[in-house]
Structures are given as C-alpha cells and as structure tokens.
Amino acid sequence: MATEVTMDKIVSLCRRRGFVFPSSEIYGGLGSSYDYGHYGVLLKDNVKARWLEAMVRERDDILALDSSIILHPRVWEASGHVGGFTDPLVDCRTCKQRFRADHLADPEHTELHCGKRPSKRPGETPDCDLTEPRHFNLMFRTRVGAVEETGVDVYLRPETAQGIFINFKNVAQLARRKPPFGIAQVGKAFRNEITPGNFIFRTLEFEMMELEYFVPPSDAQQWYEYWVAERLAWHLRYGVREANLRVRPHEADELSHYSSGTSDIEYLYPIGWSELEGIANRGDFDLTQHTNESGTKLEWVDAGTGERFTPHVIEPSLGVNRSMLTFLIDAYDEEVVAERERTVLRLHPRLAPVTVAVLPLITKDAGMVAKAQALRDELRQHLSVEYDESGQIGRRYRRQDEIGTPWALTVDEQSLTDDTITVRDRDSLAQERISIARAREYLLERLGEPWAPPPRTT
Ligand code: GAP
C-alpha cells in the first residue's frame, strides 16, 4: 500500500522539525497565520531562488523589481480591487457562484442567474444554498500619518502585480527592448481571507512570485500558451510528480474581471485538486486602467519609428508558501527499512533546506570530530551544510531524512587513516566511499544532475 499523505502528517512533520509553527501560539494562535522556523525559511528561500533563477537569471527578457507593499490608494481603485472586494457578497454553496447581496435584493438587476439553472434567479430553486451576506474586505486597510484626523487610508497589497504595472514606464526604459519582455517580483501580499486555510494553503499573509510579461497584442494568445507550458515545466523540473499536476482552463464565467483567459495549474492536494498557480491573459486591462487613472501613458513607444501600442500582459502568479506546501506534500514518504519505519522528504536536492549533513561517527572521538568540523567549514562556503554530533548515528540519519537532506557525509575510523568518508544517499540509502578532498566537487556534480522523484514506497 502506497504512503497516504494527509495534511495532518505534513502539519505534524512541519511542527516536529521546525518548518512551520502556528503563529502567536502562546496567545492562543491566530487563524490562518503561520510562522516559519529554520528549515521552513531555508526551504522557502530555495523555492524563491529557483523561481528567480528560471524567470530572471536564465533569461535575457525579464527584469526584476521590488515595489512597495503600501502603494498610493488610487492604485487599488484603478485595479478594480477597491470596488471588487468590499461589497456584501453572497455565495451559493451548490453552484459556487458569488453574487452581490444588494443586487440580489433588487429586482432591477435582472442579469443575475442561478449557476445551475440560468432561467432562475439565485435562490429560486430548491438546490440553491445561499450564505448570509458577508463583507469581503479582502484588502487589509491601514492608515498613513500619525494624526488620525489627517491620515490617509491605504491598503496592504493583495498582490504584487499592481506594483509592476505602475512601474511599467520606469522598467520599459531600462529594458531597452520592444515587447515581449517581462518584469518579475517576489514579495509579501495580504488578504483578509474568510475561508478556512488548510494549513499554509491559504493564509492572511503570504509571499507571491509574479511575472507580468508584456507582449504585442496580436501575440498574446501564443505567449499565454507558452507560459502555461513553461510554468508547468518548472514544477516538474523541481520534482513534483506529473500524475499530481494538471492544467485546468477557467470557464468563461470563472474569469476575473481583467482576464480574457486563465489556466490554473492544479495539484492533487490531500484536500483534492486545487489551484497551485494561475496563469492569466490580462489583456491591456491594467495598463489602460492606470493610464486613465493616473494620466501617465503606459504604452510602448519606438523612439525611432514612432510606433506605439499598449502591450497585453500574460501573468503567471504563484504563492511561495503554496509552492512550498506542494513540494512538501509531494516529497513526503514513509517506509520500513531494516524493520524500522522512517519518514523521508524526497525533496529535489536544490530545494532541500540542507544540502549535506556532516557527521562524525563517534562523537567522543576527537580525531573524527576535528576532521568532520574541518570538512563542514570547507563545504559551508559553497553549500547549505549541517553538522551534527548529537545522538546515535542512526538517529542523526533519520533526522536528516525528515528534513530532506539528500546526502550525509560520515567521518569514521577509516577516515582517520586514509582520508576517505562515506556518502549516504537519502533516497536509495546506498553508501559509497569518496576521498575527503573530492567531497565538494562530488556534491556540486550531484547537484547539477537532473533529478526525478523516486516512486513512493510501499
Ligand atoms: N495577480 C494574480 C493573482 O493574485 P490569484 O489567483 O489570486 O492571482 C495567485 O493568486 C497565487 O497566489 C495563487 O495561485 C496561489 O498560489 C497564491 N495565493 C493566493 N491567495 C493566497 C492565500 N491567501 N494564501 C496563500 N497563497 C495564496
């Protein structure tokens, strides 16, 4: 029987090994908020690094940006977030459609149709199961200015995308190229989510990795398809199992107000198939809105020929925390080895919080300890290394397995005479001997190899 990965097992591992803690725990906790411990920080950093590598470092057509979390409040009026996220809304639990409560109560609004039976108004069929009206204050509001009376209401950004659009002109000048080109940003976003969180799947505060890719309008569909394929390939490249991923294009009635086409890359979470990443064809909605609202023309102009157009935008948007959760779930495995159970995170070596553990076999042996510490000091200049001399070697291996460390180097008796060490492979458990002098080169070579997840054990 294959390992069943439940959210409880992931939550428990994350807590046990210090990846993620419930936030404000000593005060009873705060719903949908989490704090990241040592290994959580390292894993999250690696997810961001791999994304930035694929989006910026490995390409010539994408530039990086880091915009403010608090933007001018008119940004959110232009983007549609102020109007779109503060209305009293009613959800239908059956057809999953959402309606403005004031429109439902107003017979003049004849455009409202039941999601299952369009000839009826929402609430008119026995199957309609409407919630009470709720104010969806999706954006967190705060005030700038020390004096309450003269302060200005501002918002914590619910996405990083708008910071990119309002900087289009600045970056386009720097890019010195005609679209297609993109702007990538990684940063915090905040949403006053009211639906249950499922651990770090949906939280009040999270990090996003967003690309806004600006293209000539006539090429938008082609680039949209390109980015759906490209983003799917990224998840596969870092080891998410193909069988657990699918692309789901949105139905016309699911599309956001700005989108003329959206596909979700979905993952088979323990809670069922759900959105991992969204790729949207946003058309010229955002640049046009900000042009109209700010009076600054956000368009591409060829200084030589005078050719000008408002680019269309393709947007792949992925939550760092949701991506991290996905990697954790996909990597989780349990197996019995030599009649003992072990839990192992089969993370891609370039995602694993610790790349290599360095362990003296006998921790009371000064010679082994000194050699192991010297090896640690050398390797830590290049790699994420953890040195561990606490407890029996078997226990230390299991601890590394649980945090997903792909290799463990052990200094033993033989090391003292011939300067060799053993390398233990997390997944196969194979051990080989290499010379200490070659350790760094060996690890860098292994890190550069293509990697695929081994099948889950039985
Ligand atoms: N700019 C487009 C945008 O914001 P979205 O589908 O609302 O699109 C993009 O969000 C991604 O951000 C999602 O696919 C998901 O990975 C992540 N995400 C959204 N809301 C989240 C939340 N409350 N907690 C964690 N991740 C979230």
XYZ file of C-alpha atoms and ligand atoms in Angstrom:
485
model
C 0.000 0.000 0.000
C 1.475 3.344 -1.033
C 2.076 6.010 1.593
C -1.051 8.046 2.200
C -0.068 11.672 2.594
C -2.510 13.560 4.762
C -2.433 17.219 5.715
C -2.162 16.122 9.372
C 1.067 14.269 8.634
C 2.504 17.313 6.882
C 1.447 19.663 9.684
C 2.923 17.317 12.244
C 6.248 16.955 10.403
C 6.470 20.699 9.877
C 5.954 21.306 13.541
C 8.208 18.477 14.752
C 11.101 19.518 12.568
C 10.607 23.258 12.870
C 9.477 24.130 9.354
C 6.256 25.902 10.321
C 4.651 26.889 13.629
C 1.156 28.246 14.294
C 1.531 31.994 14.725
C 1.070 33.726 18.097
C 0.723 30.317 19.713
C 1.387 31.466 23.278
C -1.636 33.775 22.921
C -3.872 31.015 21.645
C -2.919 31.347 17.984
C -4.293 33.463 15.161
C -6.289 31.690 12.444
C -4.705 31.290 9.021
C -1.365 32.727 10.204
C 1.883 30.806 10.498
C 5.479 31.430 11.439
C 8.349 29.776 9.618
C 11.130 28.093 11.561
C 14.716 27.460 10.478
C 14.109 24.740 7.871
C 10.945 26.462 6.663
C 12.903 29.625 5.980
C 15.641 27.716 4.144
C 13.126 25.782 2.034
C 11.101 28.897 1.239
C 14.293 30.735 0.258
C 15.217 27.896 -2.092
C 11.762 27.945 -3.720
C 12.163 31.683 -4.365
C 15.733 31.240 -5.595
C 14.722 28.528 -8.098
C 11.845 30.695 -9.355
C 14.045 33.772 -9.765
C 16.685 31.658 -11.465
C 14.190 30.317 -14.003
C 12.457 33.667 -14.536
C 15.322 36.150 -14.422
C 18.799 34.622 -14.291
C 18.358 32.051 -17.028
C 16.745 34.539 -19.429
C 17.508 37.820 -21.167
C 13.940 39.125 -21.437
C 12.866 39.507 -17.802
C 13.912 42.125 -15.263
C 13.476 42.073 -11.507
C 11.543 44.554 -9.386
C 10.808 45.078 -5.698
C 7.939 47.541 -5.260
C 6.376 48.837 -2.038
C 3.767 46.899 -0.122
C 1.850 50.122 0.569
C 1.020 51.914 -2.672
C -0.988 55.036 -3.425
C -4.624 54.157 -2.630
C -5.702 55.141 -6.134
C -3.709 52.174 -7.483
C -6.332 49.891 -5.963
C -9.199 51.942 -7.339
C -7.742 51.701 -10.838
C -7.040 47.996 -10.497
C -10.629 47.249 -9.502
C -9.700 45.932 -6.058
C -11.469 48.675 -4.102
C -14.730 48.231 -5.970
C -14.451 44.500 -6.318
C -13.544 43.468 -2.820
C -15.644 45.497 -0.411
C -19.192 44.601 -1.438
C -21.580 42.494 0.613
C -21.382 39.161 -1.157
C -23.479 36.020 -1.056
C -22.053 32.648 -2.051
C -24.073 29.743 -3.404
C -22.688 26.557 -1.844
C -24.176 24.482 -4.679
C -23.017 26.234 -7.835
C -20.095 28.069 -6.162
C -21.144 31.358 -7.732
C -20.933 34.605 -5.838
C -23.479 37.411 -6.037
C -23.721 40.974 -4.737
C -26.286 40.896 -1.908
C -27.680 44.344 -2.812
C -28.170 43.233 -6.426
C -29.933 40.059 -5.322
C -32.373 42.129 -3.297
C -33.031 44.471 -6.214
C -35.459 43.139 -8.910
C -33.990 45.679 -11.344
C -30.882 43.534 -11.505
C -32.239 41.037 -13.996
C -28.757 39.917 -15.060
C -28.401 37.560 -12.074
C -28.846 33.901 -12.966
C -28.662 30.705 -10.957
C -25.383 28.894 -11.750
C -27.165 25.595 -12.418
C -30.434 26.835 -13.932
C -29.867 30.114 -15.740
C -33.617 30.595 -16.263
C -33.972 31.154 -12.485
C -32.684 33.832 -10.169
C -30.224 32.750 -7.443
C -32.247 31.444 -4.507
C -35.244 30.440 -6.603
C -34.514 26.725 -6.943
C -34.587 24.213 -4.066
C -30.913 23.416 -4.821
C -29.758 26.997 -4.281
C -27.925 27.164 -0.961
C -27.049 30.796 -0.310
C -24.867 32.040 2.537
C -25.699 35.124 4.583
C -24.328 38.322 3.003
C -20.746 38.885 4.084
C -18.473 41.827 3.606
C -15.438 40.604 1.758
C -12.865 43.066 2.968
C -10.206 41.238 1.091
C -7.762 44.099 1.391
C -6.339 44.990 4.772
C -6.764 48.674 5.372
C -4.450 50.801 7.478
C -3.608 54.486 7.841
C -0.590 56.521 6.853
C 0.032 59.576 9.042
C 0.469 59.920 12.763
C -2.621 62.074 13.306
C -5.873 60.153 12.991
C -7.898 63.062 11.542
C -5.448 63.938 8.782
C -4.268 60.423 7.969
C -4.927 58.694 4.668
C -6.433 55.247 4.276
C -4.092 52.883 2.475
C -4.045 49.153 1.819
C -1.605 46.326 2.269
C -1.237 44.965 -1.249
C -3.274 41.830 -2.015
C -0.998 41.030 -4.993
C 2.395 42.230 -6.171
C 1.189 42.671 -9.756
C -0.007 46.272 -9.412
C 3.425 47.413 -8.226
C 4.735 46.092 -11.536
C 2.125 47.815 -13.717
C 2.683 51.211 -12.136
C 6.424 50.834 -12.754
C 5.972 49.822 -16.383
C 7.371 53.087 -17.716
C 10.445 53.046 -15.456
C 11.354 49.494 -16.312
C 10.468 49.654 -20.025
C 13.053 52.438 -20.440
C 15.642 50.268 -18.716
C 14.730 47.160 -20.701
C 15.693 48.931 -23.954
C 13.739 46.380 -25.916
C 10.439 46.036 -27.654
C 7.874 43.723 -26.078
C 7.939 40.831 -25.411
C 9.697 41.451 -22.119
C 8.724 40.830 -18.556
C 9.009 42.141 -15.018
C 9.274 39.679 -12.147
C 8.633 40.340 -8.493
C 8.703 38.299 -5.302
C 7.153 39.764 -2.194
C 4.563 39.685 0.544
C 0.860 40.007 -0.090
C -2.018 40.222 2.367
C -5.622 39.095 2.039
C -8.374 39.129 4.587
C -9.344 35.566 3.692
C -12.524 34.317 5.255
C -12.487 30.740 4.015
C -10.690 28.045 6.044
C -6.987 27.912 5.449
C -5.901 24.251 5.226
C -2.589 24.952 6.891
C -0.398 27.206 4.708
C -2.512 26.632 1.590
C -4.465 29.814 2.234
C -3.246 32.355 4.757
C -3.773 36.006 5.610
C -0.203 36.871 4.803
C 1.832 35.108 2.147
C 4.528 35.631 -0.446
C 3.901 35.765 -4.159
C 6.124 35.203 -7.151
C 4.591 37.089 -10.048
C 5.662 37.746 -13.583
C 3.965 40.332 -15.782
C 5.034 39.573 -19.339
C 4.281 42.385 -21.794
C 3.613 41.324 -25.382
C 2.339 42.793 -28.650
C -1.486 42.395 -28.583
C -1.552 40.101 -31.606
C 0.856 37.645 -29.909
C -0.972 37.418 -26.591
C -2.592 34.014 -27.097
C 0.660 32.445 -28.224
C 2.544 33.794 -25.189
C -0.253 32.722 -22.872
C 0.116 29.141 -24.104
C 3.903 29.427 -23.854
C 3.744 30.486 -20.189
C 1.279 27.773 -19.222
C 3.728 25.185 -20.636
C 6.774 26.908 -19.167
C 5.338 27.099 -15.669
C 4.165 23.501 -15.717
C 7.699 22.502 -16.717
C 9.114 24.405 -13.705
C 7.059 22.405 -11.212
C 8.117 19.186 -12.934
C 11.761 20.275 -13.063
C 11.803 20.568 -9.290
C 10.328 17.169 -8.786
C 6.549 17.499 -8.476
C 5.114 14.234 -9.790
C 3.434 14.591 -13.168
C 0.455 12.488 -12.117
C -0.307 15.024 -9.372
C -0.397 18.040 -11.693
C -2.951 19.150 -14.238
C -3.786 22.308 -16.161
C -7.375 23.491 -15.866
C -8.526 26.330 -18.136
C -11.150 28.543 -16.474
C -14.695 28.521 -17.754
C -15.868 31.866 -19.141
C -17.964 32.556 -16.027
C -14.996 31.960 -13.691
C -12.733 34.539 -15.279
C -11.659 37.551 -13.234
C -12.843 40.944 -14.432
C -9.457 41.607 -16.069
C -8.906 38.247 -17.726
C -9.619 37.033 -21.224
C -8.174 33.609 -20.438
C -6.850 31.940 -17.290
C -5.487 28.487 -16.626
C -4.783 27.085 -13.206
C -2.009 24.617 -12.685
C -3.702 22.391 -10.146
C -2.169 19.917 -7.735
C -3.780 16.906 -6.149
C -3.572 18.057 -2.515
C -4.893 15.877 0.318
C -7.933 18.219 0.136
C -8.439 17.388 -3.578
C -7.415 19.065 -6.833
C -6.812 22.761 -6.101
C -5.061 25.738 -7.589
C -1.307 25.789 -7.239
C -0.554 28.576 -9.725
C -2.634 30.759 -12.034
C -1.620 31.945 -15.494
C -3.812 34.762 -16.811
C -4.082 36.632 -20.061
C -4.865 40.066 -18.615
C -5.076 41.839 -21.971
C -4.423 45.588 -21.727
C -6.750 45.985 -18.746
C -4.174 47.058 -16.186
C -2.013 49.379 -18.281
C -5.143 51.055 -19.665
C -6.717 51.451 -16.222
C -3.568 53.000 -14.762
C -3.161 55.229 -17.808
C -6.706 56.519 -17.379
C -6.487 56.902 -13.613
C -3.007 58.457 -13.382
C -2.871 60.405 -16.621
C 0.528 58.823 -17.404
C 0.530 56.928 -20.677
C 1.680 53.384 -20.043
C 2.476 52.209 -23.535
C 5.416 51.129 -25.576
C 6.801 53.705 -27.988
C 9.518 53.105 -30.565
C 11.689 56.220 -30.393
C 12.897 55.658 -33.967
C 9.752 54.844 -35.924
C 7.170 56.343 -33.559
C 5.288 53.013 -33.493
C 3.246 52.801 -30.276
C 0.911 50.324 -28.623
C -0.369 49.273 -25.216
C 1.099 45.834 -24.604
C -1.038 42.946 -23.445
C 0.006 41.132 -20.329
C 0.460 37.455 -19.554
C 0.739 36.783 -15.848
C 1.967 33.609 -14.165
C 1.323 34.040 -10.444
C 2.398 31.582 -7.765
C 2.308 31.656 -3.969
C 5.685 30.842 -2.400
C 4.053 29.227 0.611
C 1.630 27.218 -1.515
C 4.502 26.083 -3.695
C 6.484 25.080 -0.598
C 3.472 23.147 0.729
C 3.168 21.371 -2.615
C 6.825 20.353 -2.618
C 6.499 19.097 0.966
C 3.412 17.007 0.210
C 4.853 15.587 -2.973
C 8.152 14.738 -1.284
C 6.657 13.092 1.811
C 7.222 9.377 2.115
C 7.225 6.704 4.776
C 8.953 3.365 4.517
C 10.209 0.498 6.602
C 13.953 -0.068 6.466
C 15.535 -2.895 8.439
C 12.265 -3.300 10.331
C 12.258 0.350 11.353
C 9.947 2.991 9.999
C 11.425 6.101 8.538
C 9.811 9.284 7.306
C 11.657 10.910 4.478
C 11.220 14.082 2.472
C 12.390 13.287 -1.036
C 12.896 16.928 -1.920
C 14.779 17.969 -5.019
C 18.405 18.454 -3.862
C 18.302 22.099 -4.977
C 15.243 22.733 -2.821
C 16.287 20.819 0.281
C 16.910 23.157 3.248
C 20.181 21.386 3.985
C 22.198 20.017 1.077
C 24.608 17.938 3.075
C 24.961 16.725 6.633
C 28.445 16.195 8.046
C 28.590 13.656 10.844
C 31.421 12.239 12.935
C 30.544 8.568 13.521
C 31.788 8.526 17.115
C 31.193 11.868 18.725
C 33.616 11.252 21.579
C 36.462 10.661 19.153
C 38.389 13.949 18.968
C 40.062 12.949 15.682
C 36.738 12.254 13.937
C 35.178 15.415 15.324
C 38.091 17.574 14.183
C 38.050 16.078 10.678
C 34.284 16.427 10.378
C 34.380 20.033 11.551
C 37.115 20.902 9.080
C 35.030 19.353 6.286
C 31.970 21.310 7.445
C 33.936 24.550 7.436
C 35.124 23.953 3.902
C 31.772 22.887 2.487
C 29.700 25.626 4.123
C 31.400 28.209 1.945
C 29.615 26.693 -1.034
C 26.611 24.743 0.215
C 23.989 24.578 2.929
C 25.635 22.268 5.476
C 24.546 20.951 8.830
C 26.997 19.470 11.291
C 25.505 17.110 13.843
C 27.213 15.258 16.659
C 24.226 14.640 18.918
C 22.983 11.091 19.481
C 23.457 7.808 17.681
C 24.326 7.847 14.012
C 21.065 6.082 13.064
C 19.048 8.792 14.790
C 21.058 11.512 13.118
C 20.416 9.967 9.690
C 16.670 9.804 10.388
C 16.617 13.425 11.454
C 18.255 14.405 8.176
C 15.812 12.183 6.245
C 12.908 14.027 7.829
C 14.178 17.413 6.762
C 15.006 16.104 3.302
C 18.823 16.316 3.319
C 19.893 14.450 0.163
C 23.387 13.453 1.315
C 25.140 12.694 4.577
C 28.919 12.532 4.837
C 30.233 10.435 7.691
C 33.720 10.565 9.114
C 34.624 7.178 10.595
C 37.636 5.163 11.737
C 38.851 4.621 8.208
C 38.731 8.363 7.529
C 41.450 8.841 10.124
C 43.856 6.620 8.229
C 43.054 7.167 4.523
C 41.174 10.483 4.383
C 38.037 8.993 2.904
C 34.436 9.395 4.045
C 31.140 7.679 3.326
C 28.383 9.365 1.368
C 24.878 8.207 2.250
C 22.143 8.810 -0.288
C 18.813 9.813 1.288
C 16.614 8.044 -1.271
C 18.463 4.836 -2.157
C 20.269 4.573 1.193
C 23.313 3.475 -0.806
C 26.679 4.307 0.754
C 29.854 4.925 -1.177
C 33.339 5.966 -0.155
C 34.989 9.010 -1.589
C 38.083 10.959 -0.639
C 37.561 13.979 1.588
C 39.453 16.080 -0.921
C 36.799 15.317 -3.553
C 33.746 15.965 -1.360
C 32.966 19.431 -2.648
C 33.395 18.542 -6.305
C 31.325 15.369 -5.796
C 28.422 17.295 -4.258
C 28.446 20.067 -6.850
C 28.388 17.428 -9.598
C 25.465 15.614 -7.994
C 23.603 18.908 -7.543
C 23.968 19.637 -11.242
C 22.470 16.307 -12.326
C 18.832 16.145 -13.496
C 16.666 14.765 -10.717
C 13.355 12.935 -10.700
C 11.450 11.805 -7.621
C 11.725 8.097 -6.855
C 8.340 6.330 -6.738
C 6.635 6.436 -3.358
C 7.494 3.308 -1.383
C 5.066 0.662 -0.250
N -2.139 38.669 -9.576
C -2.921 37.497 -9.761
C -3.395 36.916 -8.523
O -3.253 37.490 -7.470
P -4.529 34.767 -7.524
O -5.028 33.529 -8.210
O -5.454 35.493 -6.625
O -3.966 35.693 -8.681
C -2.105 33.822 -7.324
O -3.232 34.392 -6.685
C -1.496 32.714 -6.489
O -1.176 33.192 -5.188
C -2.399 31.505 -6.258
O -2.339 30.606 -7.350
C -1.786 30.908 -5.011
O -0.615 30.161 -5.330
C -1.346 32.141 -4.237
N -2.344 32.601 -3.250
C -3.439 33.365 -3.469
N -4.081 33.628 -2.319
C -3.378 33.021 -1.333
C -3.511 32.929 0.085
N -4.483 33.540 0.735
N -2.598 32.216 0.777
C -1.567 31.604 0.141
N -1.377 31.671 -1.188
C -2.262 32.362 -1.921
